[in-house]
Amino acid sequence: MKSKRNKLIYNLVTFGLVIAAYLVLSYMVQNKLISRSLRGQLIPICSWIVMAVSLNLVVGISGELCLGHAGFMSIGAFSGILISGYLLNAFQFENAELRLLIAIVFGGIMAGILGVLIGIPVLRLRGDYLAIVTLAFGEIIKNVMNCIYVSVEGRHLNFSFINNEIEGVRLLNGPNGAVAVKTISTFTAGFLLILFTLIVVLNLINSHTGRAIMAIRDNRIAAESMGVPVTRYKMIAFVTSAVLAGMAGALYGLNMATLVPTKFSFNESINVLVFVVLGGIGNTLGSIISATALTILPEKLRFLQSYRMLVYAVVLIVVMLLTNNALVKSFVSNLTARLRKNQYKEGLSA
Amino acid sequence: MVFLSNLVNGISLGSIYAIIALGYTMVYGIAKMLNFAHGDIIMVGAYIAYCAAQYWGFPPILSLVVAMAVCTILGITIEKLAYKPLRQATSLAVLITAIGMSYLLQNLALLIWGANPKVFPAMIGVDTLTLFSGQLAIRGATIVTIVANIIIMIVLTLFTSRTKLGKAMRCVSEDRGAAELMGINVNTTISLTFAIGSCLAAVAGLLLCSSYPMLMPTTGSMPGIKAFTAAVFGGIGSIPGAMIGGILLGVIEILGKAYISTELGDAIVFAVLIIVLLVRPTGLLGKPMREKV
C-alpha cells in the first residue's frame, strides 16, 4: 500500500505548492511587491503551465510524441476571443468573469472537437510518423486560421474564408488575427484553470483509465492481448489534452489585446515540449515548475540583451547533456542512496 | 504553357527539398534521431556562401566549396559535441538537444549577421532557357538546381551501393549492433553521415537562396520542416524515398499555390502528407514495420 500513499503525498504536494504559490503571488501583487514585467507574465505563465501539464498527458503518460500542441491552443484562443467578442458586441454582455468562463469552456470544446477529428487518423500511426502528422496538423491549423475572417453585425456573425470583404465589427481578421480584444483574463482565473487541470489530469492518471493508458505506453501488444482497447484509451488521453490546451489558449488569448495566428507556430509547440522534457517526462509537478521557470528565464535574461536567446539555447543543451550524463547520474543516485541510508539509521536510533 | 512552367518550378523547388531531405533521412536512418538543427545548417551554408561572394569576392564555385567545407565541419562538430554523448539517451532527450542546437545556430547567425534580411547575390551564371518560341522561360537557377539534384542522386546512390564506406553506412542503419560486431567503426560512420548531410545542406542553402534570394537567420527553418516532411513522405530512412518525396512535395506546393489557393499552399502540402501517411503509414517507399510479440 506504500505506493498508494506515495501517490497521495505527491498529489498533495503538487496541489499544496500551486495553492501556496497562488496565495503568495496574489499577496505580492496586491501589495505591489513584484515587478511590472513579472506581473504581466503571471497569466501567460498560467496558460503555459496548463499547456505543459496537458502535453505531459500525451507525451509522458500516453507515450506519443505530439508536435502540434500549439494548434489546439490556437483554436482555443481564437474561439474564446470570438465568443467573448460576440457576446459583448451582440448582446452587450458586460459581465467579464462569466464571459471569460464561457470563452474558456467554448475554447476547450472547440479544441476537443478538433482533437477528436485529428485523433481518429493520427492515433493509427506510430512513433515518429505520429509526431510528423501532429506537426502537419499544427501547421495546417496555423495556415487556415490565417485565412479566416469573422465579423459581427447586430446579432449576426459573418464568416468569410480568404476573401476579406465583410461588413460589421471585425473579430478575426485573417493574418492580422484578433485586434483590439477586450482583455478579461485574470490571475485568479488562471489559477483556477490550473487547479481544474490538475484535478482532471491527476485523477485520470490514478484511475483505471490512466493505468490502461500507461499499460498501452509500456507495452501496446501486451495491453491489447489483455483486452485493453488501445485506440479508445489513446483517444481519451489525446482529447483530454486537446481540451485542456484549448482552455489554456482561451485564457492566453483573452489576455492579449492583439493576437496573430502565426503566434501559435511550430516553435510554440516545441517550447511546450521543452517544458515537458526538462520537467521530467510523465512528472506533472516537474512540468509546472519547468513551465514557470522557463517562461520567467528569458525575461530575467533581458540584461544580456541580444545574447539572451543564445544563453537560453546553451542552457537547454547543457541541461540535456548533464541530465543524461552517466557520471552525473551515478553521482546523484549515490547521493540520494546515502541520504536514504542516513535517514534509515536515524530511524533506528530513535 | 503556364502549367508546364509551374511544373518546372515545382520540380526545382522539390529538388531543393530533396537535397535537404537527404540529410534528414540519412541521419535518421543511421542515428534514429530527428536532427532539427539540419534546417539551420542550410541557413549557415547560405550565409557563408553570401560572405564568400560578397565580402571576399570569391567566384561562385569557390564560395560553394567554402560553404560546403564550413558546413561539413559544423555538422561533425555538432554531432561530436551534442549528439554523441546522448547515444544511449532517450530519443526525446536527443530531440530536445537538437532543438537547442537549432536555437543556438539561429541566434548565433542573428548576432553575427543581424536580423535584417540580406539580398543573396545572383551566383548562378546560367542564362534563362526559352522554349516553344518564348512561351516557356526557365530560369538558370532552376536548371542548375534540377541538374545538381540529379547529379547528387546518382553520386549518392553509387556511393551507398558501391563503396565500402557507403555499405558500412547502410549496414549501421540496418543493425547497429551487428555492424559493430562485423568490425565497422560505428562512430566514424555516424560522423560521416552527418558530414555528408551537412555538406548537402550547404549546396541546398546556396540553391535555395539563388531561387528565393532573401537571407535571414530563420531562412532555414521552414524549408527544413518541409524537407523533413518530404523525407517522411517518401519513407524516412530511404534515400530514393527522400528524392521522390522532395520532388513530389515541391510540385504539389507550387501547383497547389497556382491552381487552388495561394494562401493555403502550406496547408495543402501538409494535408497531402497526412493523406499519404494514412494510406501508407511508413511513407511511399518506407519498409513496412514488423512487430515481434
XYZ file of C-alpha atoms in Angstrom:
643
model
C 0.000 0.000 0.000
C 3.060 2.194 0.159
C 2.890 3.308 -3.444
C -0.693 4.476 -2.975
C 0.433 6.595 -0.032
C 3.320 7.986 -2.067
C 0.947 8.975 -4.845
C -1.313 10.706 -2.354
C 1.650 12.598 -0.908
C 2.812 13.558 -4.409
C -0.632 14.856 -5.329
C -0.978 16.759 -2.069
C 2.452 18.337 -2.543
C 1.534 19.348 -6.098
C -1.762 20.934 -5.077
C -0.216 22.477 -1.969
C 2.614 24.100 -3.897
C 0.271 25.529 -6.515
C -2.128 26.935 -3.912
C 0.724 28.329 -1.814
C 2.315 29.927 -4.876
C -1.034 31.485 -5.781
C -1.584 32.893 -2.275
C 1.925 34.303 -2.040
C 1.823 35.793 -5.534
C -1.591 37.367 -5.170
C -0.496 38.868 -1.835
C 2.587 40.236 -3.576
C 0.520 41.608 -6.455
C -1.853 43.357 -4.071
C 0.985 44.967 -2.176
C 2.948 45.747 -5.360
C 5.927 43.668 -4.257
C 6.714 42.237 -7.683
C 7.957 43.991 -10.773
C 5.597 45.088 -13.519
C 7.141 42.768 -16.071
C 6.647 39.755 -13.830
C 3.069 40.815 -13.105
C 2.381 40.889 -16.832
C 3.805 37.390 -17.060
C 1.526 35.816 -14.472
C -1.382 34.942 -16.775
C 0.817 33.642 -19.646
C 2.652 31.505 -17.078
C -0.701 30.030 -16.011
C -1.527 29.185 -19.630
C 1.896 27.653 -20.275
C 1.586 25.556 -17.124
C -1.755 24.187 -18.337
C -0.233 23.583 -21.772
C 2.737 21.732 -20.291
C 0.620 19.589 -17.956
C -1.773 18.719 -20.783
C 1.039 17.876 -23.205
C 2.612 15.764 -20.486
C -0.544 13.681 -20.538
C 0.092 12.809 -24.192
C 3.900 12.634 -24.188
C 4.533 11.274 -20.717
C 1.504 9.193 -19.836
C 0.330 8.095 -23.266
C 3.854 7.988 -24.697
C 3.055 9.628 -28.033
C 5.204 12.488 -29.309
C 2.900 15.369 -30.256
C 4.484 18.296 -32.131
C 1.301 20.247 -32.840
C 0.057 21.147 -29.397
C 0.089 24.874 -30.181
C -2.574 24.190 -32.819
C -5.085 23.296 -30.114
C -4.057 26.370 -28.169
C -4.655 28.456 -31.291
C -8.151 27.036 -31.801
C -8.967 27.625 -28.140
C -7.607 31.168 -28.202
C -9.438 32.294 -31.313
C -12.742 30.611 -30.486
C -12.515 32.108 -26.999
C -11.880 35.573 -28.430
C -14.668 35.038 -30.938
C -17.366 34.092 -28.457
C -16.294 36.746 -25.977
C -16.373 39.425 -28.686
C -19.708 38.144 -29.990
C -21.341 38.208 -26.564
C -20.022 41.692 -25.932
C -20.982 43.171 -29.305
C -24.251 41.413 -29.992
C -25.748 41.143 -26.515
C -23.838 43.846 -24.576
C -22.889 41.046 -22.195
C -20.734 43.042 -19.783
C -20.017 40.526 -17.005
C -16.317 39.822 -17.599
C -15.957 36.812 -15.262
C -18.879 34.957 -16.783
C -17.733 35.820 -20.290
C -14.267 34.507 -19.521
C -15.758 31.297 -18.173
C -17.894 30.847 -21.284
C -14.904 31.632 -23.512
C -12.670 29.108 -21.732
C -15.317 26.376 -21.860
C -16.088 27.135 -25.502
C -12.383 27.176 -26.397
C -11.979 23.812 -24.694
C -14.963 22.339 -26.526
C -13.780 23.533 -29.936
C -10.263 22.212 -29.329
C -11.787 18.954 -28.105
C -13.853 18.543 -31.275
C -10.733 19.177 -33.323
C -8.846 16.739 -31.108
C -11.361 14.005 -31.931
C -11.179 14.796 -35.660
C -7.372 14.777 -35.639
C -7.090 11.872 -33.234
C -9.027 9.447 -35.425
C -6.430 9.430 -38.217
C -3.356 10.315 -36.134
C -3.594 7.632 -33.485
C -3.437 4.916 -36.116
C 0.190 5.835 -36.733
C 3.193 5.060 -34.562
C 6.305 6.761 -33.303
C 7.898 9.420 -35.439
C 5.202 9.177 -38.083
C 2.651 10.175 -35.484
C 4.875 13.078 -34.465
C 5.182 14.374 -38.011
C 1.430 14.175 -38.620
C 0.693 16.188 -35.482
C 3.276 18.702 -36.731
C 1.459 18.794 -40.066
C -1.900 19.378 -38.363
C -0.401 22.191 -36.298
C 0.851 23.884 -39.467
C -2.490 23.374 -41.230
C -4.352 24.978 -38.322
C -1.976 27.950 -38.390
C -2.376 28.300 -42.140
C -6.177 28.027 -42.084
C -6.527 30.451 -39.161
C -4.595 32.916 -41.316
C -7.453 32.870 -43.838
C -10.479 33.181 -41.567
C -12.339 36.472 -41.315
C -15.228 36.850 -38.886
C -17.244 39.938 -38.110
C -20.321 40.668 -36.059
C -23.215 42.728 -37.397
C -26.040 43.209 -34.930
C -26.674 39.680 -33.708
C -25.363 38.244 -36.882
C -21.957 36.605 -37.402
C -20.385 36.968 -40.849
C -17.862 34.332 -41.797
C -15.523 34.609 -44.712
C -12.690 32.456 -45.950
C -9.692 34.066 -47.733
C -11.959 36.855 -49.078
C -11.645 39.700 -46.583
C -14.550 41.901 -47.653
C -17.086 41.555 -44.884
C -19.263 44.102 -43.129
C -19.542 44.819 -39.422
C -17.177 44.814 -36.461
C -14.197 42.591 -37.204
C -13.490 39.923 -34.609
C -10.981 37.840 -36.535
C -9.060 39.465 -39.295
C -7.142 36.835 -41.258
C -3.379 37.220 -40.989
C -3.814 40.219 -38.672
C -5.569 37.956 -36.211
C -7.664 39.370 -33.429
C -7.209 43.081 -32.816
C -8.477 45.298 -30.002
C -9.541 42.355 -27.874
C -11.055 43.341 -24.530
C -8.658 41.643 -22.134
C -10.640 39.900 -19.419
C -8.289 37.149 -18.194
C -7.329 37.370 -14.549
C -4.651 35.697 -12.486
C -7.314 34.100 -10.296
C -8.953 32.598 -13.375
C -5.559 31.252 -14.424
C -5.055 29.741 -11.002
C -8.493 28.110 -11.079
C -7.755 26.732 -14.533
C -4.503 25.209 -13.250
C -6.394 23.641 -10.337
C -9.017 22.262 -12.721
C -6.272 20.858 -14.987
C -4.509 19.238 -12.047
C -7.722 17.660 -10.770
C -8.518 16.278 -14.221
C -5.011 15.059 -15.042
C -4.048 13.631 -11.649
C -7.382 11.861 -11.309
C -7.059 10.485 -14.804
C -3.534 9.207 -14.159
C -4.509 7.492 -10.909
C -7.668 5.919 -12.281
C -8.446 2.696 -14.075
C -8.307 4.623 -17.364
C -4.902 6.093 -16.560
C -3.452 2.695 -15.722
C -4.803 1.341 -19.008
C -3.195 4.257 -20.895
C 0.148 3.634 -19.178
C -0.110 -0.075 -19.890
C -0.501 0.730 -23.581
C 2.511 3.050 -23.380
C 4.689 0.397 -21.736
C 3.699 -2.455 -23.995
C 0.982 -1.995 -26.537
C 0.828 -5.606 -27.638
C 0.645 -6.972 -24.107
C -2.060 -4.464 -23.208
C -4.015 -5.301 -26.334
C -3.876 -9.007 -25.620
C -5.160 -8.334 -22.109
C -8.231 -6.840 -23.712
C -7.441 -3.129 -23.378
C -8.989 -1.233 -26.311
C -5.885 0.655 -27.459
C -7.381 3.306 -29.723
C -10.104 4.277 -27.256
C -7.695 4.880 -24.391
C -5.183 6.731 -26.547
C -8.072 8.852 -27.767
C -9.126 9.669 -24.199
C -5.636 10.946 -23.384
C -5.317 12.860 -26.643
C -8.717 14.571 -26.491
C -8.401 15.436 -22.780
C -5.082 17.025 -23.577
C -6.593 18.931 -26.526
C -9.474 20.253 -24.410
C -7.098 21.496 -21.717
C -4.853 23.103 -24.338
C -7.890 24.852 -25.824
C -8.809 26.191 -22.395
C -5.253 27.430 -21.863
C -5.467 29.058 -25.286
C -8.659 30.924 -24.404
C -7.071 32.193 -21.196
C -3.965 33.238 -23.123
C -5.880 34.850 -25.989
C -8.123 36.928 -23.745
C -5.041 38.300 -22.004
C -3.673 39.832 -25.201
C -5.007 42.955 -26.874
C -3.813 41.664 -30.240
C -3.060 38.131 -31.287
C -1.884 36.888 -34.679
C -2.397 33.284 -35.863
C 1.314 32.858 -36.615
C 1.984 33.225 -32.879
C 0.953 29.579 -32.452
C 3.617 28.167 -34.714
C 5.701 25.040 -34.598
C 8.121 26.882 -32.293
C 5.476 27.221 -29.584
C 4.662 23.510 -29.781
C 8.353 22.826 -29.374
C 8.608 25.225 -26.437
C 5.888 23.358 -24.585
C 7.641 20.100 -25.366
C 10.823 21.544 -23.874
C 8.885 22.347 -20.669
C 7.677 18.756 -20.507
C 11.034 17.123 -21.170
C 13.016 19.370 -18.839
C 10.418 18.954 -16.103
C 10.715 15.202 -16.374
C 8.576 13.178 -18.744
C 5.411 11.998 -17.036
C 6.007 14.188 -13.982
C 3.194 16.706 -13.525
C 4.863 18.750 -10.801
C 8.025 18.883 -12.898
C 6.059 20.269 -15.846
C 4.589 23.005 -13.659
C 7.961 24.024 -12.286
C 9.788 23.965 -15.605
C 6.988 25.835 -17.417
C 7.199 28.571 -14.770
C 10.985 28.699 -14.702
C 11.456 28.630 -18.454
C 8.837 31.335 -19.037
C 10.500 33.621 -16.495
C 14.085 32.759 -17.518
C 14.142 34.541 -20.913
C 12.617 37.616 -19.202
C 15.202 37.509 -16.440
C 17.939 37.207 -19.050
C 16.919 40.521 -20.629
C 20.039 42.204 -19.266
C 22.028 40.021 -21.651
C 20.187 41.764 -24.483
C 20.879 40.107 -27.804
C 22.726 37.226 -26.144
C 19.514 36.277 -24.329
C 18.226 33.522 -26.600
C 21.763 32.314 -27.193
C 22.196 31.733 -23.472
C 18.793 30.061 -23.354
C 19.840 27.662 -26.124
C 23.126 26.865 -24.394
C 21.321 26.271 -21.082
C 18.947 23.900 -22.850
C 21.742 21.860 -24.438
C 23.878 21.761 -21.289
C 20.929 20.650 -19.133
C 20.095 17.866 -21.579
C 23.730 16.732 -21.721
C 24.133 16.812 -17.929
C 20.890 15.021 -17.113
C 21.863 12.238 -19.494
C 25.480 12.022 -18.408
C 26.313 8.671 -16.816
C 28.725 10.246 -14.312
C 26.247 12.854 -13.116
C 23.510 10.261 -12.962
C 25.518 7.852 -10.803
C 26.634 10.736 -8.579
C 23.023 11.809 -7.976
C 21.827 8.275 -7.325
C 24.717 7.674 -4.886
C 23.866 10.877 -3.093
C 20.181 10.012 -2.724
C 21.076 6.471 -1.639
C 23.380 7.852 1.064
C 20.717 10.280 2.271
C 18.188 7.439 2.498
C 20.666 5.336 4.457
C 21.225 8.145 6.965
C 17.504 8.576 7.405
C 17.180 4.857 7.964
C 19.926 4.943 10.633
C 18.307 7.880 12.379
C 15.052 5.985 12.330
C 16.759 3.013 14.017
C 18.451 5.035 16.735
C 15.305 6.968 17.564
C 2.483 26.530 -71.039
C 1.670 28.123 -67.686
C 1.161 24.649 -66.321
C 4.477 23.477 -67.732
C 6.288 26.458 -66.265
C 4.664 25.822 -62.887
C 5.646 22.189 -63.125
C 9.274 23.052 -63.822
C 9.304 25.497 -60.915
C 7.759 22.806 -58.744
C 10.421 20.296 -59.702
C 13.098 22.880 -58.974
C 11.715 23.688 -55.514
C 11.212 19.973 -54.985
C 14.854 19.337 -55.891
C 15.926 21.697 -53.114
C 13.617 19.925 -50.672
C 15.002 16.605 -51.871
C 18.615 17.631 -51.232
C 17.723 18.809 -47.722
C 15.577 15.735 -47.126
C 18.571 13.514 -47.942
C 20.347 14.938 -44.909
C 17.351 14.261 -42.685
C 16.732 10.785 -43.977
C 20.357 9.619 -43.825
C 20.810 10.880 -40.283
C 17.513 9.355 -39.250
C 18.356 6.062 -40.881
C 21.672 5.772 -39.132
C 21.289 7.557 -35.805
C 17.491 7.161 -35.411
C 17.176 10.811 -34.482
C 15.284 13.765 -35.895
C 18.004 16.337 -36.459
C 16.038 19.564 -36.126
C 19.192 21.628 -36.490
C 19.533 20.488 -40.104
C 17.382 23.345 -41.441
C 19.649 25.826 -39.721
C 22.759 24.320 -41.258
C 21.222 25.270 -44.620
C 20.968 28.835 -43.377
C 24.581 28.830 -42.173
C 25.686 27.448 -45.548
C 23.827 30.192 -47.369
C 25.364 32.889 -45.144
C 28.865 31.534 -45.660
C 28.366 31.483 -49.419
C 26.968 35.016 -49.202
C 30.004 36.245 -47.271
C 32.444 34.469 -49.562
C 30.897 36.037 -52.637
C 30.044 39.461 -51.249
C 32.877 40.346 -48.873
C 35.799 38.274 -50.068
C 34.889 38.385 -53.756
C 35.184 34.649 -54.338
C 33.830 33.199 -57.589
C 30.588 31.189 -57.203
C 32.170 27.733 -57.337
C 34.744 28.649 -54.705
C 32.035 30.176 -52.491
C 30.119 26.938 -52.740
C 33.188 24.905 -51.816
C 33.895 27.150 -48.812
C 30.268 26.880 -47.666
C 30.372 23.087 -48.065
C 33.600 22.834 -46.090
C 32.346 25.041 -43.243
C 29.023 23.175 -43.041
C 30.747 19.796 -43.060
C 32.959 20.818 -40.145
C 29.961 22.341 -38.377
C 27.928 19.165 -38.831
C 30.686 16.944 -37.457
C 31.308 19.309 -34.534
C 27.619 19.389 -33.590
C 27.466 15.628 -33.753
C 30.555 15.174 -31.580
C 29.629 17.814 -29.003
C 25.884 17.471 -28.645
C 24.623 14.201 -30.066
C 27.382 11.691 -29.403
C 27.166 11.939 -25.582
C 23.447 11.138 -25.928
C 23.805 7.890 -27.902
C 22.300 5.900 -25.036
C 19.717 8.517 -24.013
C 16.015 8.504 -24.879
C 15.053 9.800 -28.296
C 13.175 12.701 -26.706
C 16.330 13.912 -24.963
C 18.166 13.881 -28.286
C 15.263 15.684 -29.934
C 15.343 18.470 -27.348
C 19.117 18.793 -27.736
C 18.673 19.102 -31.494
C 16.090 21.820 -30.921
C 18.511 23.587 -28.587
C 21.159 23.348 -31.318
C 18.704 24.847 -33.787
C 18.066 27.827 -31.462
C 21.794 28.173 -30.917
C 22.593 28.331 -34.637
C 19.753 30.760 -35.339
C 20.799 33.107 -32.562
C 24.473 32.916 -33.452
C 23.545 33.893 -37.002
C 21.418 36.702 -35.588
C 24.400 38.021 -33.643
C 26.878 37.684 -36.485
C 24.813 38.808 -39.458
C 21.972 40.769 -37.853
C 18.218 40.485 -38.214
C 17.901 42.453 -41.451
C 17.373 40.208 -44.468
C 20.298 40.091 -46.850
C 19.707 40.020 -50.582
C 21.526 36.998 -51.908
C 23.664 37.838 -54.959
C 22.943 36.107 -58.252
C 25.570 33.390 -58.231
C 24.379 31.123 -60.963
C 25.553 32.464 -64.290
C 23.438 30.180 -66.459
C 21.210 32.017 -68.933
C 17.452 31.728 -68.956
C 16.330 28.994 -71.296
C 13.442 29.880 -73.593
C 11.464 27.120 -75.249
C 8.453 26.987 -77.595
C 9.329 30.307 -79.244
C 9.483 32.250 -75.994
C 6.334 30.854 -74.417
C 8.203 28.922 -71.767
C 11.071 30.557 -69.940
C 13.109 28.509 -67.486
C 15.463 30.442 -65.227
C 19.110 29.473 -64.990
C 18.837 28.823 -61.256
C 16.005 26.388 -61.899
C 18.025 24.404 -64.432
C 21.093 24.276 -62.211
C 19.009 23.142 -59.242
C 17.448 20.279 -61.145
C 20.784 19.210 -62.668
C 22.507 19.408 -59.274
C 19.793 17.241 -57.786
C 20.204 14.588 -60.455
C 23.994 14.549 -60.019
C 23.703 14.278 -56.228
C 21.186 11.474 -56.575
C 23.439 9.460 -58.885
C 26.590 10.033 -56.836
C 24.873 9.179 -53.580
C 23.313 6.023 -54.976
C 26.691 4.881 -56.300
C 28.330 5.796 -53.000
C 25.930 3.803 -50.848
C 25.837 0.776 -53.128
C 29.443 0.507 -54.378
C 31.896 1.917 -51.846
C 32.961 0.312 -48.611
C 32.039 3.373 -46.545
C 28.627 3.553 -48.172
C 27.983 -0.090 -47.487
C 29.086 0.450 -43.890
C 26.540 3.253 -43.616
C 23.728 1.050 -44.844
C 24.891 -1.679 -42.545
C 24.856 0.553 -39.461
C 21.382 1.814 -40.291
C 20.182 -1.773 -40.674
C 21.520 -3.101 -37.375
C 23.988 -1.111 -35.320
C 24.933 -3.938 -33.001
C 25.629 -6.419 -35.789
C 27.610 -3.789 -37.705
C 29.802 -3.230 -34.668
C 30.419 -6.984 -34.361
C 31.467 -7.082 -38.023
C 34.221 -4.579 -37.272
C 32.557 -1.445 -38.619
C 33.516 1.690 -36.728
C 30.055 2.957 -35.848
C 31.175 6.344 -34.535
C 33.123 7.179 -37.684
C 30.233 6.052 -39.841
C 27.768 8.254 -37.969
C 30.150 11.219 -38.219
C 30.489 10.565 -41.934
C 26.718 10.592 -42.321
C 26.487 13.936 -40.546
C 29.301 15.248 -42.721
C 27.571 14.241 -45.956
C 24.205 15.554 -44.770
C 25.653 18.917 -43.731
C 27.673 19.203 -46.924
C 24.486 18.673 -48.938
C 22.760 21.230 -46.721
C 25.282 23.841 -47.862
C 24.517 23.033 -51.503
C 20.805 23.257 -50.731
C 21.318 26.593 -48.968
C 23.024 28.117 -51.983
C 20.420 26.748 -54.399
C 17.542 27.844 -52.170
C 18.847 31.392 -51.914
C 19.567 31.537 -55.637
C 15.887 30.892 -56.316
C 14.484 32.824 -53.343
C 17.125 35.473 -52.634
C 16.126 36.573 -49.130
C 18.531 35.501 -46.432
C 17.615 35.753 -42.724
C 18.561 33.754 -39.615
C 15.198 31.969 -39.891
C 15.528 31.229 -43.619
C 16.295 27.578 -42.986
C 13.522 26.662 -40.595
C 10.509 26.450 -42.914
C 12.333 24.655 -45.766
C 13.783 22.443 -43.035
C 10.344 21.455 -41.782
C 9.074 20.960 -45.341
C 12.086 18.825 -46.252
C 11.600 16.791 -43.115
C 8.001 16.295 -44.226
C 9.325 15.249 -47.625
C 11.618 12.690 -46.020
C 8.688 11.205 -44.099
C 6.520 11.402 -47.200
C 8.972 9.243 -49.136
C 9.607 6.918 -46.221
C 12.144 8.124 -43.700
C 15.477 6.306 -43.845
C 15.193 5.620 -47.568
C 17.405 7.651 -49.952
C 15.308 7.251 -53.134
C 12.266 7.939 -50.936
C 13.694 11.305 -49.913
C 14.258 12.189 -53.572
C 10.762 11.241 -54.686
C 9.175 12.756 -51.583
C 11.035 16.021 -52.021
C 10.196 16.449 -55.688
C 6.535 15.487 -55.213
C 6.225 17.889 -52.307
C 7.703 20.767 -54.316
C 5.419 20.077 -57.272
C 2.353 19.818 -55.018
C 3.255 23.053 -53.274
C 3.742 25.088 -56.461
C 0.733 23.614 -58.275
C -1.434 23.972 -55.160
C -0.449 27.608 -54.818
C -1.058 28.234 -58.523
C -4.349 26.443 -59.001
C -6.069 26.062 -55.635
C -5.135 28.891 -53.342
C -2.038 30.969 -52.706
C -2.848 31.430 -49.027
C -3.407 27.749 -48.400
C -0.246 26.462 -50.130
C 1.340 25.120 -46.948
C -1.926 23.630 -45.711
C -2.278 21.701 -48.986
C 1.250 20.293 -48.686
C 0.667 19.078 -45.152
C -2.813 17.742 -45.983
C -1.333 15.620 -48.783
C 1.300 14.339 -46.371
C -1.387 13.273 -43.899
C -3.399 11.503 -46.588
C -0.322 9.639 -47.844
C 0.621 8.557 -44.336
C -2.899 7.298 -43.704
C -2.787 5.114 -46.794
C 0.845 4.083 -46.359
C 1.771 4.537 -42.695
C 5.524 4.334 -43.371
C 5.655 6.654 -46.366
C 5.848 5.943 -50.086
C 8.985 3.799 -50.132
C 9.293 3.005 -46.433
C 9.653 -0.543 -45.300
C 6.576 -1.864 -43.512
C 7.155 -2.055 -39.782
C 7.253 -5.549 -38.378
C 6.466 -6.226 -34.782
C 7.653 -9.107 -32.716
C 5.418 -10.272 -29.929
